[in-house]
GROMACS .gro file of N, CA and C in nm:
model
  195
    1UNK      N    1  -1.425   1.367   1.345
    1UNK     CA    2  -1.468   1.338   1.210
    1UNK      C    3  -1.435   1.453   1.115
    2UNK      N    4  -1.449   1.551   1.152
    2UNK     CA    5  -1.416   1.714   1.067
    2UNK      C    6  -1.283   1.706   1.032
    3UNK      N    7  -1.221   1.673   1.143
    3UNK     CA    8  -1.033   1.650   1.126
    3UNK      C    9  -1.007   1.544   1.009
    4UNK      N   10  -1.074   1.504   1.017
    4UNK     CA   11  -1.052   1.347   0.943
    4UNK      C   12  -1.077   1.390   0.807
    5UNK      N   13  -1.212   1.477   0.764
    5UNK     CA   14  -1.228   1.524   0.624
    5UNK      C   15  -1.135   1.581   0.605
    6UNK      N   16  -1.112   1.693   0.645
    6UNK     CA   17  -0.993   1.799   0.653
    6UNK      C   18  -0.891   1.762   0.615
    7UNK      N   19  -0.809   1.627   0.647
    7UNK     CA   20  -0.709   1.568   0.600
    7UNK      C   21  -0.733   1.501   0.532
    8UNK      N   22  -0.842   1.427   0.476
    8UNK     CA   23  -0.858   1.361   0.352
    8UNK      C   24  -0.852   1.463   0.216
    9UNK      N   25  -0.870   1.573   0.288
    9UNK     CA   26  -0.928   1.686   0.141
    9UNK      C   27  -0.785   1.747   0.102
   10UNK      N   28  -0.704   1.734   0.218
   10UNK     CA   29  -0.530   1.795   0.233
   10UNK      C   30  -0.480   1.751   0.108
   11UNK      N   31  -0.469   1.593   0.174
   11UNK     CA   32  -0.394   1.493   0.100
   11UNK      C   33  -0.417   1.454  -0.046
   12UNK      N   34  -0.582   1.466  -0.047
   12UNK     CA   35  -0.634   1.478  -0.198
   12UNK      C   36  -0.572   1.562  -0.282
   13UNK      N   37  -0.562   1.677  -0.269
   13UNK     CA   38  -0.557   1.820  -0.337
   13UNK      C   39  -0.353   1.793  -0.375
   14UNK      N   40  -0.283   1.741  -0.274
   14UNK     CA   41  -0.180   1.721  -0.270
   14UNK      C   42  -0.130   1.610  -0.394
   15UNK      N   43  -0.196   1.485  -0.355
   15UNK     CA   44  -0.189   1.426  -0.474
   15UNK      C   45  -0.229   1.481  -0.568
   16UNK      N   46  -0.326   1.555  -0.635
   16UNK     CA   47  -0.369   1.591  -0.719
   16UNK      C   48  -0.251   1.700  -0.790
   17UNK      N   49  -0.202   1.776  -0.690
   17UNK     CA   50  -0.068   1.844  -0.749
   17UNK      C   51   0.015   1.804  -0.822
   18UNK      N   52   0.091   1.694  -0.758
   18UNK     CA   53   0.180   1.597  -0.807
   18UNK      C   54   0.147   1.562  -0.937
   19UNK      N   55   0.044   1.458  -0.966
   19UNK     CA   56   0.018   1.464  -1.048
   19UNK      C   57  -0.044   1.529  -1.174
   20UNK      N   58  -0.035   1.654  -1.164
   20UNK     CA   59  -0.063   1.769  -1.255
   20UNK      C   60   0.096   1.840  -1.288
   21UNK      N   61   0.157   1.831  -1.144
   21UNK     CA   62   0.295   1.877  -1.224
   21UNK      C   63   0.367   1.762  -1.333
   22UNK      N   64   0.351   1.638  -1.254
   22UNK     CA   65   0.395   1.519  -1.334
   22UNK      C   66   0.330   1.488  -1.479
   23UNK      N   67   0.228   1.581  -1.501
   23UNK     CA   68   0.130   1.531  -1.633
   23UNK      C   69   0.175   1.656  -1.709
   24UNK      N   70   0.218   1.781  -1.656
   24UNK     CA   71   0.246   1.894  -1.718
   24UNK      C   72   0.398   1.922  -1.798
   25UNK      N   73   0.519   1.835  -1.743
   25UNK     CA   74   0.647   1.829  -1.744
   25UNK      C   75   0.632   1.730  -1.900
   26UNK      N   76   0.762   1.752  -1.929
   26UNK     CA   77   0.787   1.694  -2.077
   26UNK      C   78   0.830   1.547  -2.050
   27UNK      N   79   0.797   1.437  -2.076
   27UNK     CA   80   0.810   1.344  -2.044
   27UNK      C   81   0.761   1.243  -1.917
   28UNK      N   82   0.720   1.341  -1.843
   28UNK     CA   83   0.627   1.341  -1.690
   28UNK      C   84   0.761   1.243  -1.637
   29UNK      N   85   0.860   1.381  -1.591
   29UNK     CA   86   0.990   1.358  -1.535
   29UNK      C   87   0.994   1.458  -1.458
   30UNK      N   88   1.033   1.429  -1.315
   30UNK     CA   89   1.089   1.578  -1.241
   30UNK      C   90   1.235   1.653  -1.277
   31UNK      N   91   1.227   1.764  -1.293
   31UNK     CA   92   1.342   1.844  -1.303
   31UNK      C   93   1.437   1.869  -1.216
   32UNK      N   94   1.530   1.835  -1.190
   32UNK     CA   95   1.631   1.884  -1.114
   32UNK      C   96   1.799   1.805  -1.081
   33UNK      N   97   1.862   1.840  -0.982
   33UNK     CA   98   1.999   1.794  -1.021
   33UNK      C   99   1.984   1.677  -0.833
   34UNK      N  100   2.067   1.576  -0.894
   34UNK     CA  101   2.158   1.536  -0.798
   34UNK      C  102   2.175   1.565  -0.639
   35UNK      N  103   2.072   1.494  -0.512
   35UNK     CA  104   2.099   1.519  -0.401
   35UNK      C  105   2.250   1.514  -0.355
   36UNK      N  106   2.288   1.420  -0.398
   36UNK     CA  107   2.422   1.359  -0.336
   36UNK      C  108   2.520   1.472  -0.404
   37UNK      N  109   2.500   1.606  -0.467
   37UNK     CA  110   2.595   1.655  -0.511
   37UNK      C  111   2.593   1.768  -0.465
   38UNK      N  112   2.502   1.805  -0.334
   38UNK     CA  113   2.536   1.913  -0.234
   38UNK      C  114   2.648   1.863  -0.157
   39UNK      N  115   2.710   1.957  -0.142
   39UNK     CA  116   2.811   1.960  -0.021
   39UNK      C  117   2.769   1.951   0.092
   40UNK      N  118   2.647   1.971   0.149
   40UNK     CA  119   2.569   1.948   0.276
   40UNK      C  120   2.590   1.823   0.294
   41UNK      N  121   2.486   1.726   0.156
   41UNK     CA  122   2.447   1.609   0.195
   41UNK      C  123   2.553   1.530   0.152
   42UNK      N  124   2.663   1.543   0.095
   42UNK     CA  125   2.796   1.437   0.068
   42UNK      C  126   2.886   1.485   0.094
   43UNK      N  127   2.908   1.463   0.231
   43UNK     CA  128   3.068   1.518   0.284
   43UNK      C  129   3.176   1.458   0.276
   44UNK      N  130   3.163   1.326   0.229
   44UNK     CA  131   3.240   1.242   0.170
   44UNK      C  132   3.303   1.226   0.032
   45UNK      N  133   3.223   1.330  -0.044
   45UNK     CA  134   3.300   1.335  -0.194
   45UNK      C  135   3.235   1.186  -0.270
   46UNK      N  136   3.137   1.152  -0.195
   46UNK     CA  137   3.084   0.998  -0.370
   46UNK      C  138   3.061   1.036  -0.489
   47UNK      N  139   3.014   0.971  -0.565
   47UNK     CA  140   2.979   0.944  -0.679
   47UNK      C  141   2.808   0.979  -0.654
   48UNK      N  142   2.719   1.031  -0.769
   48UNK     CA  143   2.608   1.017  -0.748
   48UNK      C  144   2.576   0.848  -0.775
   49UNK      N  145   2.445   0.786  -0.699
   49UNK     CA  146   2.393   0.694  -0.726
   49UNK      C  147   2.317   0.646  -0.846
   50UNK      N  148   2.280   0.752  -0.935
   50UNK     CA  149   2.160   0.785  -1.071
   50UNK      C  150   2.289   0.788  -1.164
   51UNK      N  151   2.340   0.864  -1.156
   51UNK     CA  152   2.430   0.917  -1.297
   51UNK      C  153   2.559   0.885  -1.269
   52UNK      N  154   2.638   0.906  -1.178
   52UNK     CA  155   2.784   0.835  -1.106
   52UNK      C  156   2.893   0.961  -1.129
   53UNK      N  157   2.820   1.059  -1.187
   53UNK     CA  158   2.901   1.208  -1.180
   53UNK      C  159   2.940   1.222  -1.018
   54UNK      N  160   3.074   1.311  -1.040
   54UNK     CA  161   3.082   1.339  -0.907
   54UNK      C  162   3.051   1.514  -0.875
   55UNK      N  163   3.037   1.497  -0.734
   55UNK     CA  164   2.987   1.653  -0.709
   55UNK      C  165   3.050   1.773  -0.763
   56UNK      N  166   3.199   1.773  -0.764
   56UNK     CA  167   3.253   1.914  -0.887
   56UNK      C  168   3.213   1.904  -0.985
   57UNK      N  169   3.109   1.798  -1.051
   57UNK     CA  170   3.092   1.789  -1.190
   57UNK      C  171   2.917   1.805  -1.169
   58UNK      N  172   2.903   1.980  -1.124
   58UNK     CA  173   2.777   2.037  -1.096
   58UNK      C  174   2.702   1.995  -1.234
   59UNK      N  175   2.576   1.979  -1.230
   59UNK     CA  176   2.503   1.964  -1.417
   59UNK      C  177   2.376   1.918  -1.347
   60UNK      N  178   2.277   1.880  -1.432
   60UNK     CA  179   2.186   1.800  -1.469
   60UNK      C  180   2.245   1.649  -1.447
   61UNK      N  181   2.111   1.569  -1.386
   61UNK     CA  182   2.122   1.419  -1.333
   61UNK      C  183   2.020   1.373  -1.442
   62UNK      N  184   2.083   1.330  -1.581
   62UNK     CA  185   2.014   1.252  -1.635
   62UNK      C  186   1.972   1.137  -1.651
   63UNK      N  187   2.027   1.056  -1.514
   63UNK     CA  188   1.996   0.925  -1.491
   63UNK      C  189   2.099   0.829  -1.549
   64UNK      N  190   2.177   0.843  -1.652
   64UNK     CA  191   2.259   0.767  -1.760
   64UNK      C  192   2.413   0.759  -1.659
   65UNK      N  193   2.443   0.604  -1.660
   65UNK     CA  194   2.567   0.571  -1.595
   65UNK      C  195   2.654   0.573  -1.745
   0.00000   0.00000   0.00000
């Protein structure tokens, strides 16, 4: 039962993050670029899926095709 609070109080506090960073950000948008435009994770050279930039075309993923 202790375990059980313990992880209810985890997960609480966790959500509660999220949504404080998400309420704190300008538009309650996360910041950042493009998974698919590491070289790790696209060894294939695609297109991003969000924006359709390709990975030499390092930037901001503003979502806009």
């Amino acid at each position: 039962m202790e375990l059980l609070l313990i992880t209810l109080v985890l997960l609480a506090l966790s959500v509660a993050g999220i949504a404080i960073k998400i309420w704190a950000k300008k538009d309650g948008k996360f910041a950042g670029t493009c998974a698919s435009q590491s070289p790790f994770l696209n060894k294939s050279g695609e297109p991003c899926g969000m924006c359709g930039k390709m990975p030499e075309e390092m930037g901001d993923c503003s979502g806009d095709k």
